[in-house]
Coordinates of N, CA and C in Angstrom, one line a residue:
X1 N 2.3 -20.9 -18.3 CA 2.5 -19.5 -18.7 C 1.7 -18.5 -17.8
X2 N 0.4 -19.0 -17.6 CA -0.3 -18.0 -16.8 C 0.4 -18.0 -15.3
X3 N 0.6 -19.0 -14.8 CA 1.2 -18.8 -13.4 C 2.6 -17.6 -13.6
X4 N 3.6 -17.8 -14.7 CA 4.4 -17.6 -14.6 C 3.9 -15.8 -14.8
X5 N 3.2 -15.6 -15.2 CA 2.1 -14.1 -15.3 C 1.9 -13.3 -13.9
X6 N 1.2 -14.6 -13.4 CA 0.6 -14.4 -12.0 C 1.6 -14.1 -11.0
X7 N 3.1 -14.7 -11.0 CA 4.3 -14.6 -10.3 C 4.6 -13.0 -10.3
X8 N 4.5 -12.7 -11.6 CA 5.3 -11.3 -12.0 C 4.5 -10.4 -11.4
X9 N 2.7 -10.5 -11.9 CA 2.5 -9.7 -10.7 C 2.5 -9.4 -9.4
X10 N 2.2 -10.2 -9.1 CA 2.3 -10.8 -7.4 C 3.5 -10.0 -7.1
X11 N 4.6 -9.7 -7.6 CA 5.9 -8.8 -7.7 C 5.5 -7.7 -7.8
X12 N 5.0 -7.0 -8.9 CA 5.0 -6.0 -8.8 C 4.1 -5.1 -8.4
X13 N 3.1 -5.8 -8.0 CA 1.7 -5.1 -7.2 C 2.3 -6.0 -5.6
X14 N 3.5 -5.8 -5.3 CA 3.8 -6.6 -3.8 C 3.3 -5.1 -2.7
X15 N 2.9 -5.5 -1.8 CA 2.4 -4.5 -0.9 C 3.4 -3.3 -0.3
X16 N 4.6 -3.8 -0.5 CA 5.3 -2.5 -0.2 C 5.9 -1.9 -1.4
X17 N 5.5 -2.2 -2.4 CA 5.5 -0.9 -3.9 C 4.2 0.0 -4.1
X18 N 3.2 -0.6 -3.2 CA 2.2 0.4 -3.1 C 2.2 1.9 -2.9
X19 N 2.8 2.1 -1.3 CA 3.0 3.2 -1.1 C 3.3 4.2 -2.1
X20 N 5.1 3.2 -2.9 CA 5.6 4.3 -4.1 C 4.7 4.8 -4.9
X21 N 4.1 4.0 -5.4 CA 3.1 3.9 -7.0 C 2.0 5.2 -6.3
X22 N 1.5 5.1 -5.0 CA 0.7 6.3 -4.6 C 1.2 7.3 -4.8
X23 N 2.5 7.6 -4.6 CA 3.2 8.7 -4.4 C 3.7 9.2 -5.7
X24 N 3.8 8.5 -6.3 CA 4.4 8.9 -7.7 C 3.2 9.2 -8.4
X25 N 1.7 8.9 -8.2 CA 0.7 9.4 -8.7 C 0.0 10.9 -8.4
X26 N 0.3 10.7 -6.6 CA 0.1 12.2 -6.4 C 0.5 13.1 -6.8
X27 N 2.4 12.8 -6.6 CA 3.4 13.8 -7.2 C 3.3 14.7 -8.5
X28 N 2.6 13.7 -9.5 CA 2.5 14.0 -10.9 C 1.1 14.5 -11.4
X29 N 0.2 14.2 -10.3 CA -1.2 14.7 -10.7 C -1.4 16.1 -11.0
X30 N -2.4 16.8 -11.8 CA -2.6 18.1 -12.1 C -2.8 18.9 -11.2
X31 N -2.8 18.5 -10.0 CA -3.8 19.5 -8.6 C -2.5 20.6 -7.9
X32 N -3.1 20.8 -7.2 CA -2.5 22.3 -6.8 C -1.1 21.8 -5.9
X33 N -2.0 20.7 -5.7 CA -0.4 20.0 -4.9 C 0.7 19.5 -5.0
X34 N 0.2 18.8 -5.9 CA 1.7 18.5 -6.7 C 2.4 20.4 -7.4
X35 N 1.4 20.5 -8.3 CA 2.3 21.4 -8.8 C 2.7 23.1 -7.9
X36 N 2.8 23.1 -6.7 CA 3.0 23.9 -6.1 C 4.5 23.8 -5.3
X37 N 4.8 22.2 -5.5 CA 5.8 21.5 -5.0 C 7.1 21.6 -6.2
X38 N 8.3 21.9 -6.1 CA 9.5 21.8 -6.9 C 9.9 20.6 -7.0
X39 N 10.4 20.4 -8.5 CA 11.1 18.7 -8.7 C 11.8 18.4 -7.9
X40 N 12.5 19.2 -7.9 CA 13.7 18.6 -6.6 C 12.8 17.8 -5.6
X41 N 12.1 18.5 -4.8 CA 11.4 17.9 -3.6 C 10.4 17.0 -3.5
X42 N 10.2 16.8 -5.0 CA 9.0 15.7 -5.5 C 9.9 14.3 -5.4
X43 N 11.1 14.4 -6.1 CA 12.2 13.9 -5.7 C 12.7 13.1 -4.6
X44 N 12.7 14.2 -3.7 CA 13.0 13.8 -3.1 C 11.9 13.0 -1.8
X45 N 10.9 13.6 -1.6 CA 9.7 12.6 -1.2 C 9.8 11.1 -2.1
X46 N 9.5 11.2 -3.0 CA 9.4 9.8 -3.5 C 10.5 9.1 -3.0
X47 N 11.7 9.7 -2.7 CA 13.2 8.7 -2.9 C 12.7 8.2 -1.2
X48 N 12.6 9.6 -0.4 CA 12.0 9.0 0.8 C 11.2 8.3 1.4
X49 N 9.9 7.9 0.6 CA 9.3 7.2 0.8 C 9.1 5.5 0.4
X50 N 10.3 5.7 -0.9 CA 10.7 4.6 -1.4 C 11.4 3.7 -0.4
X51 N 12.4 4.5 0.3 CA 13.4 4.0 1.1 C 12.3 3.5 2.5
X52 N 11.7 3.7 2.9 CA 11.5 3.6 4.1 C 9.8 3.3 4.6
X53 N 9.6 2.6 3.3 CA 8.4 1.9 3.1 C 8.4 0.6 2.5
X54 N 9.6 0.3 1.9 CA 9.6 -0.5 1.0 C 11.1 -1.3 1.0
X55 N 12.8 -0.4 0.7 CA 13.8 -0.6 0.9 C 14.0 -1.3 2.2
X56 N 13.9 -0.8 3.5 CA 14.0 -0.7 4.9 C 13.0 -1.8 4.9
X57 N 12.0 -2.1 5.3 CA 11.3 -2.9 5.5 C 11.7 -4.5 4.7
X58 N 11.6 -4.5 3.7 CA 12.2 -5.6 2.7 C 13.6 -6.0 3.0
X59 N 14.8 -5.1 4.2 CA 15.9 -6.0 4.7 C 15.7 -6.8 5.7
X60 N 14.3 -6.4 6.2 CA 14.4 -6.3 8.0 C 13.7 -8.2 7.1
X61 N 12.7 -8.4 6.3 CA 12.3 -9.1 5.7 C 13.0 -10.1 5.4
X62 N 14.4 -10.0 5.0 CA 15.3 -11.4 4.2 C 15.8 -11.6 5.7
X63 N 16.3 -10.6 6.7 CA 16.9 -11.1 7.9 C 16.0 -11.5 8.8
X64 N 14.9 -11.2 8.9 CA 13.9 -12.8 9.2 C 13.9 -14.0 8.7
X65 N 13.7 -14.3 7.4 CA 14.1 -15.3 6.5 C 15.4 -15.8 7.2
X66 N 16.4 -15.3 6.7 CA 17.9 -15.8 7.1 C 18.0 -16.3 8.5
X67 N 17.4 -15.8 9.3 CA 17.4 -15.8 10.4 C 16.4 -17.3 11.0
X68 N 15.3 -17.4 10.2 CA 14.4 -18.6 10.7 C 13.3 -18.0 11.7
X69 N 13.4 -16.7 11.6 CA 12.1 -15.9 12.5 C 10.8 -16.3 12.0
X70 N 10.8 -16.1 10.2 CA 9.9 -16.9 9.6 C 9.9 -17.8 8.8
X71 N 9.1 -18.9 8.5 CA 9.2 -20.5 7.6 C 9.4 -19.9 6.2
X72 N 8.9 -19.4 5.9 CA 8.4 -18.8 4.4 C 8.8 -17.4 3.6
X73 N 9.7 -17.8 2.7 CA 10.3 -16.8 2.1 C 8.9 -15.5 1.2
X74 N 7.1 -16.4 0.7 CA 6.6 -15.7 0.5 C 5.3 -15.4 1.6
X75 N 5.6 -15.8 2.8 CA 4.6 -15.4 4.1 C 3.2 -16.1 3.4
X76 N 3.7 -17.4 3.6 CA 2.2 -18.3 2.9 C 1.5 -18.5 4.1
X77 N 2.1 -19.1 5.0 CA 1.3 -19.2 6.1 C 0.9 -17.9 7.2
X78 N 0.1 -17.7 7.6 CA -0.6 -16.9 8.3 C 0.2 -16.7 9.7
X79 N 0.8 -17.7 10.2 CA 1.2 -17.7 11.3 C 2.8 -16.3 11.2
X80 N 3.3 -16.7 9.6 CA 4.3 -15.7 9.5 C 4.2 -14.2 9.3
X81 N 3.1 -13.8 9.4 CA 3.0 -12.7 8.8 C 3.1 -11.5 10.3
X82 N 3.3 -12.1 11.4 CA 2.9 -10.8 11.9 C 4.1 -9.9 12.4
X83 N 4.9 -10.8 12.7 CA 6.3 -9.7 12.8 C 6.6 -8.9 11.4
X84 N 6.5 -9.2 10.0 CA 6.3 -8.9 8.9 C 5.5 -7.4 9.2
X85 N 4.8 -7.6 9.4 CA 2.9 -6.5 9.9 C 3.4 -5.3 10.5
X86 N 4.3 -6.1 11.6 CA 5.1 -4.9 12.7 C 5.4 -4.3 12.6
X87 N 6.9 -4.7 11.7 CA 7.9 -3.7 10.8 C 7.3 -3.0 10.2
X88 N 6.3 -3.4 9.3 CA 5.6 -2.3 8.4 C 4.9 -1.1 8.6
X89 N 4.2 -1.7 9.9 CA 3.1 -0.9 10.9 C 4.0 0.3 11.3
X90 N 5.7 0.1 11.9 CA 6.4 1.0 12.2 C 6.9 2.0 11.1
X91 N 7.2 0.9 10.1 CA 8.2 2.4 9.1 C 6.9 2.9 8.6
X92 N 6.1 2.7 8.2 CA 4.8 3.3 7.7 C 4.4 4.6 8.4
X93 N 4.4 4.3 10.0 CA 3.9 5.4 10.6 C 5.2 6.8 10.6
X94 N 6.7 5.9 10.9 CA 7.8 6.8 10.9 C 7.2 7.5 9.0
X95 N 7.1 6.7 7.9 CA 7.2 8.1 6.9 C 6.0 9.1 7.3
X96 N 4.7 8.6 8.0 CA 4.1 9.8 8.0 C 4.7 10.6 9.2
X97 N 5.0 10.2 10.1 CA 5.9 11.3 10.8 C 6.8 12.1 10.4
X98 N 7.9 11.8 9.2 CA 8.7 12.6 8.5 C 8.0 13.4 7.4
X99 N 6.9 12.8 6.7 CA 6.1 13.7 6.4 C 5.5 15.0 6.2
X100 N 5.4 14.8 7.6 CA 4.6 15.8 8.4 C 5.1 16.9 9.0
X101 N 6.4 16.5 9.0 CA 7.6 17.7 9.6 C 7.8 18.1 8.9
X102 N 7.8 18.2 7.1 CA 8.2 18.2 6.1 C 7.4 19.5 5.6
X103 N 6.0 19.5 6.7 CA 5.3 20.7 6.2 C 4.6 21.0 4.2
X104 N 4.1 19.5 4.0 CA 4.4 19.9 2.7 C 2.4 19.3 2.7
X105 N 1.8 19.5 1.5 CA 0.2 19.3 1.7 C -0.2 18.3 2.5
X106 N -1.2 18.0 3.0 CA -1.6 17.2 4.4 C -1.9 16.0 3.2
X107 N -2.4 16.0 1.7 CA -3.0 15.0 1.5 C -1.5 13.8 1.0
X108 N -0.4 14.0 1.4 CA 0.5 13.2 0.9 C 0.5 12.0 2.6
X109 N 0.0 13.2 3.8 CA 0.6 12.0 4.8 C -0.8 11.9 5.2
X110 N -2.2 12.0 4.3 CA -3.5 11.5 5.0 C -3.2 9.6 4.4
X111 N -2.5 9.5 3.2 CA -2.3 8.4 2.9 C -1.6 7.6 4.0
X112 N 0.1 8.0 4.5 CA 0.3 7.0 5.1 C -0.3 7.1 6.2
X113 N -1.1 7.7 6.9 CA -1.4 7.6 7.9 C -2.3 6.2 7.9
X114 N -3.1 6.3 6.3 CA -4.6 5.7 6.2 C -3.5 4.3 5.6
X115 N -2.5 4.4 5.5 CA -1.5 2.6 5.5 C -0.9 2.5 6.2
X116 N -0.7 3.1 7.4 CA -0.9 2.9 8.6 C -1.7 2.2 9.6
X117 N -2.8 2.7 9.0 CA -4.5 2.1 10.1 C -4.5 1.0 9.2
X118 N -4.5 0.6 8.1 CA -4.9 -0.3 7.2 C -4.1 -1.2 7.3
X119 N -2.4 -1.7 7.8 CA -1.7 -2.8 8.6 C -2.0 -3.2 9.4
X120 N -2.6 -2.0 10.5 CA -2.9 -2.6 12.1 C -4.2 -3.6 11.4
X121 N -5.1 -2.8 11.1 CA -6.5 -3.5 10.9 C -6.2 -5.0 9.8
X122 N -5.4 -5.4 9.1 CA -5.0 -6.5 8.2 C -4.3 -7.4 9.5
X123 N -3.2 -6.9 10.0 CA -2.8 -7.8 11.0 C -3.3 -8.2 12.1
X124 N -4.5 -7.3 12.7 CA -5.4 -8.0 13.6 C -6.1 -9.1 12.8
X125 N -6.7 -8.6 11.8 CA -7.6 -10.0 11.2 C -6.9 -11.0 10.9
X126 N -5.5 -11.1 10.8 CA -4.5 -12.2 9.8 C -4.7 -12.9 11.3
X127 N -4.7 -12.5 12.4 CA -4.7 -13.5 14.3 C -5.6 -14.8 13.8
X128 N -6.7 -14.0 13.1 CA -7.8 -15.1 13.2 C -8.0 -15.7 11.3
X129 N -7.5 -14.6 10.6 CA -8.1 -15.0 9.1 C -7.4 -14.8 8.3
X130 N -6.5 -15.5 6.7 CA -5.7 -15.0 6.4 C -6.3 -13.9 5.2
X131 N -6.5 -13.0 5.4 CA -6.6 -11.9 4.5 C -5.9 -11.9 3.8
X132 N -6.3 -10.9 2.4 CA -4.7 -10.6 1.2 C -4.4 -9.2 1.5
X133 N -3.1 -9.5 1.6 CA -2.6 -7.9 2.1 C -2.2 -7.2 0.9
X134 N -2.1 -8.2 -0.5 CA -1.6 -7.8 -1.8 C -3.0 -6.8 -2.1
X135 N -4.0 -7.7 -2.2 CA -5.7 -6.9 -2.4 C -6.0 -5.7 -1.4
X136 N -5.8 -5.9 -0.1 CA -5.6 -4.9 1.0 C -4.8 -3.5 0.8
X137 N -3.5 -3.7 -0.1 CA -2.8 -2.2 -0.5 C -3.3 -2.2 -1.6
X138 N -3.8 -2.7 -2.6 CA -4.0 -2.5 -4.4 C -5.6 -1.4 -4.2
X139 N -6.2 -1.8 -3.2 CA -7.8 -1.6 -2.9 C -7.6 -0.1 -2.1
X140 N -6.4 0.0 -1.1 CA -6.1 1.4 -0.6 C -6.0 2.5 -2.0
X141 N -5.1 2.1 -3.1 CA -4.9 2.7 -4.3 C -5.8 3.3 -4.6
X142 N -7.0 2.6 -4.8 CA -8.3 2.5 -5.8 C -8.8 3.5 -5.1
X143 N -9.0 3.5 -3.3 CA -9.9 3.8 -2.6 C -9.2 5.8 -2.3
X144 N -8.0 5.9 -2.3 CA -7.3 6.8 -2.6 C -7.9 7.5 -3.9
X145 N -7.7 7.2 -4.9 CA -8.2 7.6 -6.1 C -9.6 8.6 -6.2
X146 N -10.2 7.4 -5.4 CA -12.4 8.0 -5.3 C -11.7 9.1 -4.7
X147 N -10.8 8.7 -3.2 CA -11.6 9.9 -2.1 C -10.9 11.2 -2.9
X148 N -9.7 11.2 -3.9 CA -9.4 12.6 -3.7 C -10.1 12.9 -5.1
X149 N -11.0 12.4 -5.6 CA -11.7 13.0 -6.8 C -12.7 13.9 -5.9
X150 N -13.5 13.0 -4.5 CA -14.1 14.0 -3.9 C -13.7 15.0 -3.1
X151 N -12.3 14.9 -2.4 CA -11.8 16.0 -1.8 C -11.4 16.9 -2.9
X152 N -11.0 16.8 -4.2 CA -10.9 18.0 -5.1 C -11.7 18.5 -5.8
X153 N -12.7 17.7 -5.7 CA -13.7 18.1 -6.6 C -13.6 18.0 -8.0
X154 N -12.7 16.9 -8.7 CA -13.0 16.5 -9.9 C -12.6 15.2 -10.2
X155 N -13.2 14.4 -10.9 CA -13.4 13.3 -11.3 C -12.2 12.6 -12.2
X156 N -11.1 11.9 -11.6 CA -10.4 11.3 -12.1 C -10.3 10.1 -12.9
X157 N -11.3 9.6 -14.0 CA -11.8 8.8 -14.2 C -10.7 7.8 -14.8
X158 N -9.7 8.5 -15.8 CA -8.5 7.5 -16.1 C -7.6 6.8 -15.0
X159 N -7.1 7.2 -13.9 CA -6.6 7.0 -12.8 C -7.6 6.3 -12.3
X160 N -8.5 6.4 -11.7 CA -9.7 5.1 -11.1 C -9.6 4.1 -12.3
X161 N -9.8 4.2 -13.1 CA -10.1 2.8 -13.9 C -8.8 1.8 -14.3
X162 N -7.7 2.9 -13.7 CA -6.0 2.2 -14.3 C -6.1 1.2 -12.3
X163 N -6.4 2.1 -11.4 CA -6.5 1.4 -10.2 C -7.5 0.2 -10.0
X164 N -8.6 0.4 -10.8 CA -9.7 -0.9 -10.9 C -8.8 -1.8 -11.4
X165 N -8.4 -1.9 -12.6 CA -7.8 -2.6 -13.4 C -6.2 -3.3 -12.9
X166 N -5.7 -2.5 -12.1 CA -4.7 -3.0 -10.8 C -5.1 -3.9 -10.4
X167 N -6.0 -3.9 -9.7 CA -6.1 -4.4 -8.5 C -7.2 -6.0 -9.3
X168 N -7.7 -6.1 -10.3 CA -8.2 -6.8 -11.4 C -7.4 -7.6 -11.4
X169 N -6.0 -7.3 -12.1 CA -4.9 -8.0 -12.3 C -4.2 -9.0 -11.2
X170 N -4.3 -8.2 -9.9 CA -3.3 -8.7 -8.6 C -4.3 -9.7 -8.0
X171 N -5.7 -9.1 -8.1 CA -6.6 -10.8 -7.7 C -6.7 -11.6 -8.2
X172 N -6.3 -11.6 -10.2 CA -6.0 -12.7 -10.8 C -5.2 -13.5 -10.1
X173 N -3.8 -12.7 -10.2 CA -2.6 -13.4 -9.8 C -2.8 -14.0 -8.5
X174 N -3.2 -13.8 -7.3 CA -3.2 -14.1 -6.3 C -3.9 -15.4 -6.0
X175 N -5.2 -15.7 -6.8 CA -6.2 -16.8 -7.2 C -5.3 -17.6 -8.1
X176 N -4.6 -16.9 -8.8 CA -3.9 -18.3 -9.5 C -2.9 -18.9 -9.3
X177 N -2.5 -18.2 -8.2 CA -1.2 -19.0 -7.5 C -1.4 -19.5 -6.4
X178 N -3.1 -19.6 -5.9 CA -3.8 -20.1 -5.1 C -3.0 -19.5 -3.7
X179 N -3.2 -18.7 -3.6 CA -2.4 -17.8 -2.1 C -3.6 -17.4 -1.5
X180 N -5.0 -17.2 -2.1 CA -6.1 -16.8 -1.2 C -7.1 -17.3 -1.8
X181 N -8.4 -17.4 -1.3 CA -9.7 -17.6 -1.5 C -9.9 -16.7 -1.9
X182 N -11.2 -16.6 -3.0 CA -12.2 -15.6 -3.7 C -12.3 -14.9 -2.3
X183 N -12.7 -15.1 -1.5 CA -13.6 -14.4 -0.3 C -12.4 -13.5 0.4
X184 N -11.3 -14.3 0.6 CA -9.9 -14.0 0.8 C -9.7 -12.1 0.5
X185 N -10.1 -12.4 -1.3 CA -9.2 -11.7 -2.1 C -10.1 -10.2 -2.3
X186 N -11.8 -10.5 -1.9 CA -12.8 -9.8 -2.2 C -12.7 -8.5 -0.7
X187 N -12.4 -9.2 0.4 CA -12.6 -9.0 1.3 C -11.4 -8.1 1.6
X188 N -10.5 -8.2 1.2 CA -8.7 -7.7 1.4 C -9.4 -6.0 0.2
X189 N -9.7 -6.5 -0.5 CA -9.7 -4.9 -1.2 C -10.9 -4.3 -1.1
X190 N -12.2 -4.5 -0.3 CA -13.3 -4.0 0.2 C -12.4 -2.9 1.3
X191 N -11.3 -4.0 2.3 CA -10.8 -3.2 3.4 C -10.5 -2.0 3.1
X192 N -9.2 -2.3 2.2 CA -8.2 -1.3 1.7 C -9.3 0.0 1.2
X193 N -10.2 -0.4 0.0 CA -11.1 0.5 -0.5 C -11.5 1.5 0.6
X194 N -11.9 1.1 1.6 CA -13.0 1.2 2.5 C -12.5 2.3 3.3
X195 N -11.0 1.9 3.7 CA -10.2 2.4 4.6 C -9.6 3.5 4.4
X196 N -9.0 3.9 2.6 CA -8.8 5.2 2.4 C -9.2 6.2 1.9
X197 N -11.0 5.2 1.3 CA -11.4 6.7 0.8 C -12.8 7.2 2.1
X198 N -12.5 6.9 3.1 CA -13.1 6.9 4.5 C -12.3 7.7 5.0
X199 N -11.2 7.5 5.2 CA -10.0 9.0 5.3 C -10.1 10.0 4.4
X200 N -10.3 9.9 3.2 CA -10.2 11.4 2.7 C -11.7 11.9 2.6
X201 N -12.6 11.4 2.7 CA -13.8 12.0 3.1 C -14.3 12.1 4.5
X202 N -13.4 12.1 5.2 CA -13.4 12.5 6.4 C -12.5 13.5 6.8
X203 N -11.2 13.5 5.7 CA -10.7 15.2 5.9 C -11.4 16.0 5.2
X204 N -12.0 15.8 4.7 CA -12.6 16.7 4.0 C -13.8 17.3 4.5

């Protein structure tokens, strides 16, 4: 039963639903940013970033699979993960480039930029170590959360503790489907942590 727990999350905290789940938090937060923005266009960002972070990426994914590019339909081995890394590394940087043309608050594309940096830096270490890249986006979340309590200047304390408790959940699952070591799983959301709320207190 627990494994079968641990499966579902491992799904739904998967590294490329991250982005969305960021973006649908921003969209809806009380700050000047979101609500300066029209539904329509909240909309339509989310659909965009759904598509092209996660959609797009996740084909290019089964036609590796189908193809025999990679062994592993869940990228257990280390060896498969880096053309995986690539693709991501690319659409990731393409949404913050559409982003940005988009003209819409800097703090929607300080994220992908900062899941951007946070692929390259996961896929260099995956050469030598297999990091969790599931803990590595769950930990960007969390680390997002801190930095824009301090770039706004107020303390989001229900959203940080729903992102603690994320990311609680996805290193269960990950440990109990034995996909990483404790050290693995500690280390993958130190990064993430590390990584974006280092960007937003550095735009700030």
């Amino acid at each position: 039963m627990e494994k079968q727990i641990a499966r579902v999350l491992s799904v739904v905290f998967y590294p490329l639903f991250i982005p969305t789940y960021a973006f649908a938090i921003l969209l809806t937060m009380p700050a000047y940013f979101s609500a300066l923005m029209p539904a329509q266009a909240k909309w339509m960002v989310l659909g965009l970033v759904f598509m092209t972070t996660c959609i797009i990426p996740t084909l290019f994914f089964i036609v590796m699979i189908k193809s025999g590019m990679v062994s592993t339909t869940y990228l257990s081995k280390r060896e498969d993960r880096t053309l995986p890394y690539i693709v991501s590394i690319i659409f990731f940087y393409l949404t913050y480039y559409l982003l940005k043309r988009l003209q819409i608050s800097p703090v929607y594309y300080y994220f992908m930029i900062g899941a951007t940096l946070l692929n390259i830096l996961v896929m260099g270490i995956n050469f030598f170590w297999k990091i969790s890249s599931h803990m590595a986006s769950i930990g960007a979340l969390a680390g997002m959360m801190v930095g824009l309590s301090y770039f706004l200047g107020s303390f989001y304390f229900s959203l940080i503790a729903l992102s603690i408790l994320m990311s609680g959940l996805t290193g269960f699952a990950r440990l109990k489907l034995q996909a990483h070591t404790p050290a693995q799983i500690y280390s993958g959301f130190a990064l993430g942590f590390l990584t974006i709320m280092a960007l937003f207190l550095y735009k700030t």
